[in-house]
mmCIF file of C-alpha atoms in Angstrom:
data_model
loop_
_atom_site.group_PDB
_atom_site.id
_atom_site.type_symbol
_atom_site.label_atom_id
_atom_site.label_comp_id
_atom_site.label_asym_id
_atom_site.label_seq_id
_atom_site.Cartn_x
_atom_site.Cartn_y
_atom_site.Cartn_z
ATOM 1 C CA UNK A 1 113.667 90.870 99.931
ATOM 2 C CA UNK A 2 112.201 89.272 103.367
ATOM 3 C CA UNK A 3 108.587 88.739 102.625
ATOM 4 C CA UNK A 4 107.715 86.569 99.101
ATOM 5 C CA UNK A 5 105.570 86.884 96.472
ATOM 6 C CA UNK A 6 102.006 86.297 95.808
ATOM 7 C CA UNK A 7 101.016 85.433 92.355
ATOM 8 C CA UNK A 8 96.979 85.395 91.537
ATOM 9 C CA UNK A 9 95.568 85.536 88.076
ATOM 10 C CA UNK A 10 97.768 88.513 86.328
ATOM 11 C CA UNK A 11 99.418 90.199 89.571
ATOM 12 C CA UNK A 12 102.646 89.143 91.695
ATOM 13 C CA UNK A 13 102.825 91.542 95.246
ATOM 14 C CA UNK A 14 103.508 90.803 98.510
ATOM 15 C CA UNK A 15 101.137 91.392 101.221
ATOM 16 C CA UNK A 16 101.976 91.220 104.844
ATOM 17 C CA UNK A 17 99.525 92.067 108.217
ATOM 18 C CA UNK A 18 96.416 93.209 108.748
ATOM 19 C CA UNK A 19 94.349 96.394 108.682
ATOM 20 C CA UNK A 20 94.162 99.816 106.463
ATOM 21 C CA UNK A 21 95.194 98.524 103.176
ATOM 22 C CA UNK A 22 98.595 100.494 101.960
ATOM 23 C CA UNK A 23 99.428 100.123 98.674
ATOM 24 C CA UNK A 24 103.094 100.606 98.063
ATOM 25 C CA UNK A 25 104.514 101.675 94.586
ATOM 26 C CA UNK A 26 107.793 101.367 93.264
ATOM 27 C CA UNK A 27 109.863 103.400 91.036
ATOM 28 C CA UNK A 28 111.378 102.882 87.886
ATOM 29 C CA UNK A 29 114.351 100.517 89.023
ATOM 30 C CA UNK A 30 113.280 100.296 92.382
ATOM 31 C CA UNK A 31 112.813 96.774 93.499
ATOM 32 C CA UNK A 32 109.896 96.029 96.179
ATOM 33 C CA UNK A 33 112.801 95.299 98.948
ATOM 34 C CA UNK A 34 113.567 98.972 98.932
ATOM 35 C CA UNK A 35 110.148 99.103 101.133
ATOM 36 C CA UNK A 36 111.417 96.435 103.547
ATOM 37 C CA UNK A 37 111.233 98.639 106.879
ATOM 38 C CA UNK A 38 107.942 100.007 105.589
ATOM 39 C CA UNK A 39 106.693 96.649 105.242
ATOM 40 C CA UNK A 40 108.115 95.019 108.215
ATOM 41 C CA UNK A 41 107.091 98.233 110.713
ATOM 42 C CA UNK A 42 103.990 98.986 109.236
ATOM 43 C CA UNK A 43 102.087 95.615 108.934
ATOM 44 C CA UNK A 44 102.545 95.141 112.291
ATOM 45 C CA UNK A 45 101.013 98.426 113.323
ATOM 46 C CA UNK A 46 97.382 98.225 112.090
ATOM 47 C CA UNK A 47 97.865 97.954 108.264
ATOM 48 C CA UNK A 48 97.838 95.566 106.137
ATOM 49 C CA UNK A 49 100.743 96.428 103.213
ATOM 50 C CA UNK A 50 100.590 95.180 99.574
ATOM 51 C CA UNK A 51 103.159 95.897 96.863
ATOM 52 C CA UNK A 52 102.398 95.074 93.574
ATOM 53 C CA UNK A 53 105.079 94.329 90.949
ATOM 54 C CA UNK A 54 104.415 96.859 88.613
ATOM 55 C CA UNK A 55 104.299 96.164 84.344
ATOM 56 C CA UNK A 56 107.288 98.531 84.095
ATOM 57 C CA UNK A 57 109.035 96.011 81.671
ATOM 58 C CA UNK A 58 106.109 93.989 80.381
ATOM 59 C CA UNK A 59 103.477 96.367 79.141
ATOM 60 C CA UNK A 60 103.167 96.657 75.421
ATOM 61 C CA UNK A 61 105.325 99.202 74.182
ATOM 62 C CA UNK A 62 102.200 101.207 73.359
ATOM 63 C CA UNK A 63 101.292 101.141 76.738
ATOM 64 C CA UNK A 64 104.327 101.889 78.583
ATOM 65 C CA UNK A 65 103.393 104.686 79.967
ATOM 66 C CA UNK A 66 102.087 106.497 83.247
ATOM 67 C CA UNK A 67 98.478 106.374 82.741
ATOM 68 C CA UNK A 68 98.433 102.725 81.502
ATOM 69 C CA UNK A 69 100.629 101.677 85.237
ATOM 70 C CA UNK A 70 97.647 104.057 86.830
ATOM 71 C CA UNK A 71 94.611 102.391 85.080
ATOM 72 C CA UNK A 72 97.016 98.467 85.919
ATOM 73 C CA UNK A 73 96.810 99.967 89.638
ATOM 74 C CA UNK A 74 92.693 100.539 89.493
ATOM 75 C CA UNK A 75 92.392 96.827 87.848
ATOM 76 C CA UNK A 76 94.521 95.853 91.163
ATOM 77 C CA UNK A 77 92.892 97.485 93.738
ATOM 78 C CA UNK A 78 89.606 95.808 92.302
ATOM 79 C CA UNK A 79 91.045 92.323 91.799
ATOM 80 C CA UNK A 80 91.729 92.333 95.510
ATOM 81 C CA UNK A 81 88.227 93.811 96.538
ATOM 82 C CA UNK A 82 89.421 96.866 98.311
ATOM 83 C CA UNK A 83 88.272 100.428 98.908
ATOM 84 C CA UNK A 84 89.827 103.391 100.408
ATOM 85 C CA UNK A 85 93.370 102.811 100.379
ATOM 86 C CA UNK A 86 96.633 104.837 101.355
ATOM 87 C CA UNK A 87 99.266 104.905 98.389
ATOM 88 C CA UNK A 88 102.590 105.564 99.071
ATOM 89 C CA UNK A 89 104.891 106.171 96.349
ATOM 90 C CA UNK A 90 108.229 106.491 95.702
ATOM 91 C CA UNK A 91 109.977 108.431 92.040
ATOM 92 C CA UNK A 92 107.839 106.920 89.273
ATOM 93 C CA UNK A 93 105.300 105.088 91.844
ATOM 94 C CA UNK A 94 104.566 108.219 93.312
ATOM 95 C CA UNK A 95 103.591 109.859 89.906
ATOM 96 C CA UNK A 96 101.388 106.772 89.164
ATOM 97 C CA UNK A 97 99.747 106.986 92.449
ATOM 98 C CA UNK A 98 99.097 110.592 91.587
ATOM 99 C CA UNK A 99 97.819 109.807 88.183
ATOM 100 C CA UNK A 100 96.090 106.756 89.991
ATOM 101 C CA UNK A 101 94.579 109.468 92.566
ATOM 102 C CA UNK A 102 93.602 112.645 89.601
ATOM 103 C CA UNK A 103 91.438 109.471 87.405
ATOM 104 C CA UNK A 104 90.392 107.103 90.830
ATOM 105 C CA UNK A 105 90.138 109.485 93.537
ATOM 106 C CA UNK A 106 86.977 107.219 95.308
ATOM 107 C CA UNK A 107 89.359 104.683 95.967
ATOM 108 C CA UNK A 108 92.222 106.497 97.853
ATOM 109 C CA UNK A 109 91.985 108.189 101.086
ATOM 110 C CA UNK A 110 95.543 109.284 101.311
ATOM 111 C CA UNK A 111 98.645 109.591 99.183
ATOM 112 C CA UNK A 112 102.321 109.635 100.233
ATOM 113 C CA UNK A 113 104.931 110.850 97.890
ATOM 114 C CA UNK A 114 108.765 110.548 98.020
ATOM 115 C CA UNK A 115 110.712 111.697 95.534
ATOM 116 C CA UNK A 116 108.309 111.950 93.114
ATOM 117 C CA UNK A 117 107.859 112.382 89.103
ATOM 118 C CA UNK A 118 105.256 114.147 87.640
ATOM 119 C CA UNK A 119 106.597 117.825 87.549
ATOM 120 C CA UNK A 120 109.763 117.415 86.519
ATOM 121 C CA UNK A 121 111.554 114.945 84.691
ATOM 122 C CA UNK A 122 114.311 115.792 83.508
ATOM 123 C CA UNK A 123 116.306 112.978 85.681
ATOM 124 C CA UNK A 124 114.119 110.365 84.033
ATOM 125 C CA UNK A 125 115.806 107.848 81.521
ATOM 126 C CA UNK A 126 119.108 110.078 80.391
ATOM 127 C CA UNK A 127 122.910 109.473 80.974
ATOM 128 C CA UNK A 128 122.986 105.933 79.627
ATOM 129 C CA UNK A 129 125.035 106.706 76.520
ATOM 130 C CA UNK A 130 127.804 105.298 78.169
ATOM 131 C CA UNK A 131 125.822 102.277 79.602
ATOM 132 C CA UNK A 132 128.047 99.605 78.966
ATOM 133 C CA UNK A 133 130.397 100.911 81.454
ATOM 134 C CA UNK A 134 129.876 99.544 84.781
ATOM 135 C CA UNK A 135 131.662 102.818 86.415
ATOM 136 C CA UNK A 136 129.185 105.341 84.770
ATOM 137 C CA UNK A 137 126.739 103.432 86.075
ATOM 138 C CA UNK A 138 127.906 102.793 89.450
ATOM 139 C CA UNK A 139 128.351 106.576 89.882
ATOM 140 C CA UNK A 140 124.724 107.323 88.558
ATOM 141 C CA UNK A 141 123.236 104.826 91.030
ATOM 142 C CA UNK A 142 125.333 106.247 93.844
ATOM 143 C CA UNK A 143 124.248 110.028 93.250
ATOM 144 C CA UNK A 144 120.520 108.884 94.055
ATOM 145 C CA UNK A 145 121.752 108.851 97.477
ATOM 146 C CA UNK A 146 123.022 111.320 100.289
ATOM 147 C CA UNK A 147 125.417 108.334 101.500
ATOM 148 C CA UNK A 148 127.022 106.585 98.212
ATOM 149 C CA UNK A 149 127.166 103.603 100.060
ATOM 150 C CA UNK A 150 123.683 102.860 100.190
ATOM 151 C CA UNK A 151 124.160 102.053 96.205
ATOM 152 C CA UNK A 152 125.304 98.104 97.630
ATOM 153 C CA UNK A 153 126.819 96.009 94.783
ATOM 154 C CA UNK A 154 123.220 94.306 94.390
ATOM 155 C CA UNK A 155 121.628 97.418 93.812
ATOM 156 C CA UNK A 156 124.193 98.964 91.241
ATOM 157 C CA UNK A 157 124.445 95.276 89.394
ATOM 158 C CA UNK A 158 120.492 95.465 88.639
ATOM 159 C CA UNK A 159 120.560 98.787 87.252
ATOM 160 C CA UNK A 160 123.390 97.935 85.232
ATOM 161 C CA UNK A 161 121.613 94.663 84.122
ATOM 162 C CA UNK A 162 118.854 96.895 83.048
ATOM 163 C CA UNK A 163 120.280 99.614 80.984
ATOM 164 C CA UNK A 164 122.060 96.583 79.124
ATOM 165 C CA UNK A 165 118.823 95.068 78.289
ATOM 166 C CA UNK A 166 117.970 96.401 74.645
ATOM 167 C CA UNK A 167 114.532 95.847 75.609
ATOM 168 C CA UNK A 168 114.189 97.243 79.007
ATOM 169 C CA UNK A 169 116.375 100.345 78.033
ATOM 170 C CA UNK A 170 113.860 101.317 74.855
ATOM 171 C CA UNK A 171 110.689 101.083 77.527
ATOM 172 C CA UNK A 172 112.923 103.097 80.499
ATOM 173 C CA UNK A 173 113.082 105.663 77.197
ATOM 174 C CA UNK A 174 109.383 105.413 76.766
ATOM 175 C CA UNK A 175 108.596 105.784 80.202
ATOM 176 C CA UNK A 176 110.845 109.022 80.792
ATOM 177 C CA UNK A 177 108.856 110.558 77.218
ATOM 178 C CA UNK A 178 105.583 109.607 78.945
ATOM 179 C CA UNK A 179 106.601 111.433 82.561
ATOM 180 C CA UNK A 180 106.871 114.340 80.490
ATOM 181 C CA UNK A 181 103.847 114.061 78.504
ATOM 182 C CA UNK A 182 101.348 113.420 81.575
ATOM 183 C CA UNK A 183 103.042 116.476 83.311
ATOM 184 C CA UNK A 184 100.480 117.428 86.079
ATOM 185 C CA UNK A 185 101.010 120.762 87.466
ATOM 186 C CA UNK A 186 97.721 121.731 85.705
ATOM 187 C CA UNK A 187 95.674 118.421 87.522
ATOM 188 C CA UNK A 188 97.272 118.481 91.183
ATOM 189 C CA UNK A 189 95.116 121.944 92.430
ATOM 190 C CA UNK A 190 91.888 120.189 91.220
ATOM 191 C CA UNK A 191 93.059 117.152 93.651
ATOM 192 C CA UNK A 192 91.718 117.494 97.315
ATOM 193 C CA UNK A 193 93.290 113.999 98.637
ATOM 194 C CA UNK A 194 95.212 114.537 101.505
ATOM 195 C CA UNK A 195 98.882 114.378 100.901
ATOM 196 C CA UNK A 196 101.952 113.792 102.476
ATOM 197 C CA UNK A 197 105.194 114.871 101.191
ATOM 198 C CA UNK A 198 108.249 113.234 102.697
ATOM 199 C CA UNK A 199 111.611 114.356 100.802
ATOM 200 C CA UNK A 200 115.157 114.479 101.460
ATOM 201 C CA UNK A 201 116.505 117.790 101.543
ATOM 202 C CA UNK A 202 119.709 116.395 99.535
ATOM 203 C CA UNK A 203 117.843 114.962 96.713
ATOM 204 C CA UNK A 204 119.540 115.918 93.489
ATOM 205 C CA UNK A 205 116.869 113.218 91.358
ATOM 206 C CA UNK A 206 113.854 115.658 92.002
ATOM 207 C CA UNK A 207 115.726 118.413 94.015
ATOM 208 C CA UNK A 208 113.687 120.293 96.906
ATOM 209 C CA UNK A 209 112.095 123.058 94.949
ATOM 210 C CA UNK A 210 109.710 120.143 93.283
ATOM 211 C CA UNK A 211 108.369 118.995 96.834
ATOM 212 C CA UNK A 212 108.096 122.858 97.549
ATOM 213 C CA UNK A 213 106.049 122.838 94.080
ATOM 214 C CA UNK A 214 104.169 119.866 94.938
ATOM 215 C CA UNK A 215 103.435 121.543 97.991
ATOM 216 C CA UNK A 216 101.856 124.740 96.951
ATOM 217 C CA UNK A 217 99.976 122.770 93.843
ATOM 218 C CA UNK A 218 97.923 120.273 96.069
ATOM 219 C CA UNK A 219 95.280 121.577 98.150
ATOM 220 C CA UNK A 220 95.706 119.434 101.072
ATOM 221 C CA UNK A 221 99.416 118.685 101.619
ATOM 222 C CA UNK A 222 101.690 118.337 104.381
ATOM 223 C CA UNK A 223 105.219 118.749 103.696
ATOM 224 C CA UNK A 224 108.279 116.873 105.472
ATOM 225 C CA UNK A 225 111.823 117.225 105.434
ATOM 226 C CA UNK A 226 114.890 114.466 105.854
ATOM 227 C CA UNK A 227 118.400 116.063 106.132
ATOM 228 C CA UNK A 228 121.337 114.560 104.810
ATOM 229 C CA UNK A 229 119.080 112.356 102.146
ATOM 230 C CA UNK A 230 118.649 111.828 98.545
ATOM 231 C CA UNK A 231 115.862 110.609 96.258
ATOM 232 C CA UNK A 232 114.807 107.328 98.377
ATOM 233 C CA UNK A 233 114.304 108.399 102.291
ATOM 234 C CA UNK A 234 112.717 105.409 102.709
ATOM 235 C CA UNK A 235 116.060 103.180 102.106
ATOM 236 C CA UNK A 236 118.317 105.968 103.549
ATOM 237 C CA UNK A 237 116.607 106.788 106.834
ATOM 238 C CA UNK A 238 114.003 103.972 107.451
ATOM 239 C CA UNK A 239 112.867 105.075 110.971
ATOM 240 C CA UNK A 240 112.855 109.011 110.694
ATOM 241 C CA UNK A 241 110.450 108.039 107.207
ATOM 242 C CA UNK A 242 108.466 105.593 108.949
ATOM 243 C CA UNK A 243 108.314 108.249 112.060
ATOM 244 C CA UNK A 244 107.039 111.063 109.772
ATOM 245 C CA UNK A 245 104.901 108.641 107.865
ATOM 246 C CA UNK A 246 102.713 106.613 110.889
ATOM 247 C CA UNK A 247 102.509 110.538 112.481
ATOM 248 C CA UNK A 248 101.004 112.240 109.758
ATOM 249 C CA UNK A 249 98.342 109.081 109.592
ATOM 250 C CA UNK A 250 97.634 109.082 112.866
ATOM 251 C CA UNK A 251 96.982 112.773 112.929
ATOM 252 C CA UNK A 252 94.797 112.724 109.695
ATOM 253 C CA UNK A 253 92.834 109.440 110.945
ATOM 254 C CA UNK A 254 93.913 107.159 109.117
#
């Protein structure tokens, strides 16, 4: 990771330049450095980025779930005194940005999703019967990308460090149950924030029909495509994501 972490009252993020606040979420294991070039090319181009560690692991067990991490994003976005911010999202994050958006929507102005939860999770929290082998595992992180080698020792290590924690593999469980359960193909036409889909055409976490699904749900959307790319374009092609992503907010004003 190249920028550190803050720590105030109950939150730890990072927050790097100045301007239009975005608020980056991660997903389930996602660590914050998978933003990096977002970070690094963003905050010094008019915006001032802040990622938040979310509670994924230290909630209550009662309230690991989606609309818990949303309301923990609202209490955030307070604690630092903003208004009007872009969320960008990636797996998980982007489902609790759009569960942020559906209960918050005064406070965001724009939402970015990548590889999003929230209309089909199927992906979410399965396959770790075998999660003591460090081959199964290696392969699972390696089929979230469109290049295997993206999966670096670091990242495949962490997940396997996670699904071996007792503790942390009954809340990725809970988590998964609670994707399902806050299922929001019946909220998103109701939702009139602008939205901008970015999604690799290769992703086999949430495959393409789901952005195509996301697309038609959500009145104001914008849908992008990145070829050869799995579930985290933001990792696997940095610039084209950051291209598509500074584009679409210049066009929309923001």
């Amino acid at each position: 990771m190249t920028h550190s972490l803050k720590k105030e009252g109950n939150y730890s993020y990072i927050e790097v330049g100045e301007g239009t606040p975005i608020i980056v979420l991660h997903g389930l294991m996602g660590g914050l450095s998978n933003f990096d070039a977002v970070t690094q090319y963003f905050s010094k181009n008019g915006y001032k980025v802040i990622i938040p560690e979310l509670p994924i692991y230290t909630m209550s067990l009662l309230k690991t779930n989606v609309k818990s991490f949303a309301n923990y994003l609202h209490d955030f976005i307070d604690f630092k005194g903003l208004n009007k911010v872009v969320l960008l999202g990636n797996s998980l994050g982007g489902h609790i940005g759009l569960y942020h958006t559906k209960l918050f929507s005064e406070k965001v102005k724009a939402l970015i999703i990548t590889g999003s939860s929230g209309l089909y999770e199927s992906a979410m929290g399965g396959g770790y019967t075998k999660r003591s082998d460090y081959e199964v595992i290696k392969k699972k992180a390696q089929e979230v990308f469109y290049d295997p080698e993206i999966a670096t020792k670091e990242i495949v290590d962490e997940v396997y460090a996670t699904v071996n924690d007792r503790k942390k593999l009954v809340k990725t469980l809970a988590i998964a149950k609670s994707a399902i359960r806050h299922n929001m193909a019946k909220d998103l036409p109701k939702m009139d924030t602008p939205t901008c889909i970015i999604w690799g055409k290769n992703d086999n976490v949430t495959p393409p029909e789901v952005a195509e699904e996301f697309h038609d749900l959500l009145p104001d959307s914008d849908l992008f495509w990145i070829d050869k790319c799995g579930h985290a374009a933001m990792m696997e092609h940095p610039n084209e994501f950051n291209n598509i992503m500074e584009k679409w907010l210049n066009d929309r004003g923001f």
